[in-house]
Amino acid sequence: MSRATIVSAAGPVVRARMHGAFHVLEALAVGERGLLGEVVQLDGDLLVAQVYEDTTGLAPGMPVVGRGGPLSIRLGPGLLGRLYDGLLRPLEAEASAAWRFEAGVARGDPVCAGAVYGRVDGEPCLVPPGIGGEVIDVVPDGPQPRDRVLARVRDARGAEHGLRACHAWPVRTPRPVAERLPPEGPLITGQRVLDTLFPVARGGRAALPGGFGTGKTILQESIAKWCDADVIVYVGCGERGNEMAEVLDEFPTLEDPRTGRPLMERAIVIANTSNMPVAAREASIYTAVTVAEYFRDLGRHVALMADSTSRWAEALREVSGRLGELPGEAGYPAYLSTRLAGFYERAARVRTLGGAEGSLTIVGAVSPPAGDFSEPVTLHTRRYVRSFWALDPNRARARFYPAIDPLGSYSEDVGALAAWWQAHGDSEWERHRERLLALLERQARLERMARIVGRDALPAEQQLALLLADVAAEALLRQSAFSPVDRYCSPARQAAMLRLVIRLLDAAERAVAAGTEVRTIAGSAVLQHVRRLADEHGEDDVAGIEALAAEIETAWPSAPTGTDAATATPRLATAPTGATGHAR
Amino acid sequence: MRAELYADGAVRRLDGPLLFLERTVDAGLNTAVTVVGRDHIERLGRVAAVDESRIVVEVLESTAGLGLADTRVRLEGRPLSFGVGPGLLGRVFDSVGRPLDGGPPVAAREWRRVDGGVVNPATRALPRDFIETGVTTVDLLNSLIRGQKLPVFSGGGLPHDRLVTEIAMRARVRGDEAGRFAVVFVGIGVSHDTAQAFRRALTESGAASRTAMFLNRADDPAAQRLLTPRYALTAAEYLAFGEGRDVLVVLTDMTNYCEALREVSASHGEVPSRKGYPGYMYSDLASIYERAGRLRDRPGTLTQLPVLTMPADDIGHPIPDLTGYITEGQIVLDRELDRRGIFPPVKVLPSLSRLMPAGTGRGYTDPDHPALANQLFAAYARAVRMRVLAAVTGAEGLGAADRRFLEFGDLFETTVVAQSGPRTLEQSMAAGWEALARLPREELTRLSRAQVEAHLGARAGVHHA
């Protein structure tokens, strides 16, 4: 343990004179209270450190002690279901001092890195990466103190390693895997507009950019609640304290739709709220992704929610400024892009060292200043993610949530995921999805035209397109996070709804081609029913959605083929409702 | 714990608000300091940086009249603190908690750090229950929840002062807890007449006895402006979490605060970020706004209603932008509505209260309140869209239903947004249903069929004068 003495302090940056060897990014205990810090520069006999806690009271002459290694966190059983700060220190009281061990290996067994050698309180204990060999000793089953060595391993070179239930891992180093696998199945978020239009793969990377008030946090919380991951890591990075309170208040009371267990049991919440020290905000993202990788290494499917990566980038900027580094674009350090890439690249579907399949999906919220997507954090993030979920302030203002802009969003994983959807509910998923997107695209074009010539002047077929686009948006894309019936939408129900809406489009188009007035279609009962589809047919009533199909087929007289649509009278009484306007 | 130390004649350099001392005594970062010149005026300061040979003190008041040899510096041995105790309500204080009303200082029961501590998020409780402000666009459409921070985004010349003064006078919590309600009214960089007007309005309404006022005037030094909200929030935290009250803190005008932050940052020679504001403005504003909330283990709530004037009415300017990312929604005022004589001129569509679901609806207000608000937003959004369409083709180019929405837009602004006096939530809701009654029933998709039936059944869609 090297020592140093503080010579100056200003804000979170401390300079100290070294009396021993220190290393870049070594963790430190600073001052009399042992504040956690990290070495950022070495210069002659001086070191420069950033301190992760409130530096009030620090003065020259106080000690700095090196911890001998980089900033690390302890990973192991007992992490789930709790709230931590940005450095993975529990924010609530610690659990009991002992736990019950159950060995999974015996003396003489070979073990490799990433293998499970036993369980404590039912949770697996992992052989840390880099260690493997022959088990030479295992403690007996039964209660054991938390920090006890549970097994000893001798590696090929004859060195012995003690295994504890928890092991330390440096947060800035990605954990190793045996193999990275290509995307295969989707991460089902339970949100129709995402799963149906812009899906993210397990092991994929998604960004959620939006100005304030567009519903980033609510949407991210909804994904955290209802997505089909085994473990959720939720990191509130420079965000509101009340949002953390909300997560802690809600999660224990909600049920995982797949297991029926409280959602909190599969969640880890890491909170660095906006009023907590800024340097720890920078570290909190790495802490979160390291914890997520640990669970991936146990063969679980993990989803990491980072809210918000912009606050993280700003913390980088703030610390960089205090270190006197040369600023790049908009004051951000020149290495911003590299850091973002390093973060998002830690998402993957993998074969773990232990041989299991696991995945880590990252969903990062981005808070661009003034909602401007051309700012550096959004631009660089866009380069590294595969799903881009742009939020639209106009939709948010009309309280049309989730306010995802279907024309500004995309997913590069659609091709890889089509096979999954085709096997799970909709054999024509890809075609249906394209049909819907084309309709929404057309709506934007027609609305621009209607603004000049007036809606009434459009031909019937175009008026119908505007009407149907609105109905499809109301029925499929709008989904209230607060509706107990509709806050979660299973793949089966999503597929049924998509199929029904496509049927409605077909039937209505045939009817208008046969001479039915658009007004008649707009006023029909079945159309009103479809508008309220999501609220009236919950998870237990998917059959009710299927049943509507027959009603649609007979709602309007169908066209004998060959009827000229343009001859239908373009008199329109009712126009679309809702807020799908595109003010472009 | 109060170990006072004096440094006499140790000042080596004075540069703007910064005072460089030779390090003759030991002092840690952020220690509070009193600087006394030969004029015997006490000036507050704090230790901004320390190294082996010197201490840098930031003087939080004017440094005019200070010299090198004859300046005495007292180190207080603790960070800046405010002595709080019973008797805060009904009083008027200056920027740093000194009485302005001629009364004696408040007897300090405890000394609290003006920076506040960082609240452990695990000890926070979710804000619940609402505060009735008497303003329909707030109560009905963007409800203010106890423990929330909900700013008013205004512009120069708009009646935000009138709006928040009226809210400060009339706001109440409903039910048994009404007696525990208190207001902390904070004027930041306000002119002398505005300060007078606030005092008069609160005294005349009889609300002064439940109000503590902090007034930082436009000609007070910039560094002090940074302290005013911190002293006021320290008092508010005592009232809320020490005395168990529901406290509403009105901060007007946070733009003056941010201008002072930019000025002080520049005087420290810091590298500026967007539009010259310091890069840490987000963190700094958060250290103020995040002091709103509720705690798990004790009664009392702290709600903030900050006002800021958007420079050039630009909602993308760094001040409203950073504020919007920290606060839980915003109430936006509109110049066009103001010109049309609509008071309060609340621009409904960009306004938002993100905690509204936590404090409205069944168990808190009316079971149909959230759906009604949602439907009003959707209908008004459509009305505004129709206005854009009609601007080119005229109302004749619209279908019949669209024309009904166009009419609804005007009606909504004159009967729901505009109000001549305070309304209870029930009166606000009645105004909302009344306006919706003009619309075709089948277009009201944000309401359940049962809600349409119950509230609009008989007269739905009927035109009446």
GROMACS .gro file of N, CA, C and O in nm, chain A residues 351-388:
model
  152
  351ARG      N    1  -2.117  -1.711  -2.578
  351ARG     CA    2  -2.096  -1.837  -2.509
  351ARG      C    3  -2.001  -1.804  -2.395
  351ARG      O    4  -1.894  -1.747  -2.415
  352THR      N    5  -2.042  -1.833  -2.269
  352THR     CA    6  -1.962  -1.792  -2.154
  352THR      C    7  -1.843  -1.886  -2.138
  352THR      O    8  -1.837  -1.993  -2.200
  353LEU      N    9  -1.751  -1.844  -2.051
  353LEU     CA   10  -1.635  -1.929  -2.021
  353LEU      C   11  -1.681  -2.064  -1.969
  353LEU      O   12  -1.618  -2.167  -1.993
  354GLY      N   13  -1.795  -2.064  -1.899
  354GLY     CA   14  -1.847  -2.189  -1.844
  354GLY      C   15  -1.923  -2.272  -1.946
  354GLY      O   16  -1.971  -2.381  -1.915
  355GLY      N   17  -1.941  -2.217  -2.069
  355GLY     CA   18  -2.003  -2.295  -2.176
  355GLY      C   19  -2.151  -2.267  -2.197
  355GLY      O   20  -2.211  -2.317  -2.291
  356ALA      N   21  -2.212  -2.185  -2.112
  356ALA     CA   22  -2.354  -2.157  -2.127
  356ALA      C   23  -2.375  -2.043  -2.228
  356ALA      O   24  -2.280  -1.976  -2.267
  357GLU      N   25  -2.503  -2.022  -2.267
  357GLU     CA   26  -2.532  -1.908  -2.351
  357GLU      C   27  -2.588  -1.797  -2.262
  357GLU      O   28  -2.675  -1.820  -2.179
  358GLY      N   29  -2.538  -1.677  -2.278
  358GLY     CA   30  -2.589  -1.562  -2.203
  358GLY      C   31  -2.592  -1.444  -2.295
  358GLY      O   32  -2.534  -1.446  -2.404
  359SER      N   33  -2.663  -1.338  -2.254
  359SER     CA   34  -2.662  -1.219  -2.337
  359SER      C   35  -2.672  -1.094  -2.251
  359SER      O   36  -2.724  -1.099  -2.139
  360LEU      N   37  -2.618  -0.985  -2.304
  360LEU     CA   38  -2.630  -0.856  -2.238
  360LEU      C   39  -2.680  -0.757  -2.342
  360LEU      O   40  -2.613  -0.733  -2.443
  361THR      N   41  -2.800  -0.705  -2.319
  361THR     CA   42  -2.860  -0.606  -2.410
  361THR      C   43  -2.850  -0.471  -2.342
  361THR      O   44  -2.883  -0.459  -2.224
  362ILE      N   45  -2.804  -0.370  -2.415
  362ILE     CA   46  -2.794  -0.236  -2.356
  362ILE      C   47  -2.896  -0.144  -2.419
  362ILE      O   48  -2.907  -0.136  -2.542
  363VAL      N   49  -2.975  -0.077  -2.335
  363VAL     CA   50  -3.066   0.027  -2.381
  363VAL      C   51  -3.021   0.157  -2.316
  363VAL      O   52  -3.031   0.172  -2.194
  364GLY      N   53  -2.967   0.248  -2.393
  364GLY     CA   54  -2.915   0.373  -2.338
  364GLY      C   55  -3.003   0.491  -2.373
  364GLY      O   56  -3.034   0.512  -2.490
  365ALA      N   57  -3.047   0.565  -2.272
  365ALA     CA   58  -3.123   0.688  -2.300
  365ALA      C   59  -3.023   0.799  -2.329
  365ALA      O   60  -2.915   0.803  -2.272
  366VAL      N   61  -3.061   0.886  -2.422
  366VAL     CA   62  -2.977   1.000  -2.456
  366VAL      C   63  -3.062   1.125  -2.437
  366VAL      O   64  -3.178   1.128  -2.479
  367SER      N   65  -3.006   1.226  -2.371
  367SER     CA   66  -3.080   1.349  -2.347
  367SER      C   67  -3.015   1.463  -2.423
  367SER      O   68  -2.935   1.537  -2.365
  368PRO      N   69  -3.044   1.479  -2.552
  368PRO     CA   70  -2.976   1.583  -2.628
  368PRO      C   71  -3.023   1.722  -2.586
  368PRO      O   72  -3.143   1.741  -2.568
  369PRO      N   73  -2.931   1.818  -2.571
  369PRO     CA   74  -2.972   1.954  -2.536
  369PRO      C   75  -3.071   2.005  -2.640
  369PRO      O   76  -3.051   1.986  -2.760
  370ALA      N   77  -3.178   2.066  -2.592
  370ALA     CA   78  -3.282   2.125  -2.678
  370ALA      C   79  -3.339   2.022  -2.777
  370ALA      O   80  -3.395   2.059  -2.879
  371GLY      N   81  -3.328   1.893  -2.746
  371GLY     CA   82  -3.385   1.789  -2.831
  371GLY      C   83  -3.321   1.782  -2.969
  371GLY      O   84  -3.380   1.732  -3.063
  372ASP      N   85  -3.198   1.831  -2.980
  372ASP     CA   86  -3.132   1.839  -3.110
  372ASP      C   87  -3.046   1.714  -3.132
  372ASP      O   88  -2.943   1.696  -3.067
  373PHE      N   89  -3.087   1.629  -3.227
  373PHE     CA   90  -3.019   1.501  -3.248
  373PHE      C   91  -2.885   1.516  -3.320
  373PHE      O   92  -2.819   1.416  -3.347
  374SER      N   93  -2.846   1.639  -3.353
  374SER     CA   94  -2.718   1.653  -3.423
  374SER      C   95  -2.606   1.686  -3.325
  374SER      O   96  -2.497   1.721  -3.366
  375GLU      N   97  -2.634   1.677  -3.194
  375GLU     CA   98  -2.527   1.707  -3.098
  375GLU      C   99  -2.436   1.584  -3.081
  375GLU      O  100  -2.476   1.473  -3.117
  376PRO      N  101  -2.314   1.604  -3.028
  376PRO     CA  102  -2.214   1.496  -3.032
  376PRO      C  103  -2.256   1.364  -2.967
  376PRO      O  104  -2.230   1.258  -3.025
  377VAL      N  105  -2.322   1.367  -2.852
  377VAL     CA  106  -2.351   1.240  -2.784
  377VAL      C  107  -2.448   1.157  -2.868
  377VAL      O  108  -2.428   1.036  -2.888
  378THR      N  109  -2.553   1.221  -2.921
  378THR     CA  110  -2.649   1.148  -3.002
  378THR      C  111  -2.582   1.096  -3.130
  378THR      O  112  -2.601   0.981  -3.169
  379LEU      N  113  -2.503   1.183  -3.193
  379LEU     CA  114  -2.439   1.143  -3.318
  379LEU      C  115  -2.347   1.024  -3.300
  379LEU      O  116  -2.353   0.926  -3.375
  380HIS      N  117  -2.264   1.030  -3.197
  380HIS     CA  118  -2.169   0.920  -3.176
  380HIS      C  119  -2.241   0.794  -3.132
  380HIS      O  120  -2.206   0.684  -3.174
  381THR      N  121  -2.345   0.809  -3.049
  381THR     CA  122  -2.421   0.692  -3.004
  381THR      C  123  -2.480   0.620  -3.124
  381THR      O  124  -2.479   0.498  -3.133
  382ARG      N  125  -2.531   0.699  -3.218
  382ARG     CA  126  -2.594   0.644  -3.337
  382ARG      C  127  -2.499   0.554  -3.416
  382ARG      O  128  -2.542   0.461  -3.484
  383ARG      N  129  -2.372   0.584  -3.405
  383ARG     CA  130  -2.276   0.502  -3.480
  383ARG      C  131  -2.260   0.363  -3.420
  383ARG      O  132  -2.214   0.272  -3.487
  384TYR      N  133  -2.293   0.349  -3.291
  384TYR     CA  134  -2.261   0.223  -3.225
  384TYR      C  135  -2.383   0.139  -3.190
  384TYR      O  136  -2.369   0.027  -3.143
  385VAL      N  137  -2.505   0.192  -3.208
  385VAL     CA  138  -2.622   0.112  -3.172
  385VAL      C  139  -2.686   0.055  -3.298
  385VAL      O  140  -2.663   0.103  -3.408
  386ARG      N  141  -2.769  -0.050  -3.276
  386ARG     CA  142  -2.836  -0.112  -3.390
  386ARG      C  143  -2.985  -0.079  -3.394
  386ARG      O  144  -3.048  -0.091  -3.496
  387SER      N  145  -3.039  -0.040  -3.278
  387SER     CA  146  -3.179   0.004  -3.276
  387SER      C  147  -3.180   0.147  -3.227
  387SER      O  148  -3.117   0.180  -3.126
  388PHE      N  149  -3.250   0.232  -3.300
  388PHE     CA  150  -3.254   0.374  -3.268
  388PHE      C  151  -3.400   0.413  -3.249
  388PHE      O  152  -3.479   0.408  -3.343
   0.00000   0.00000   0.00000
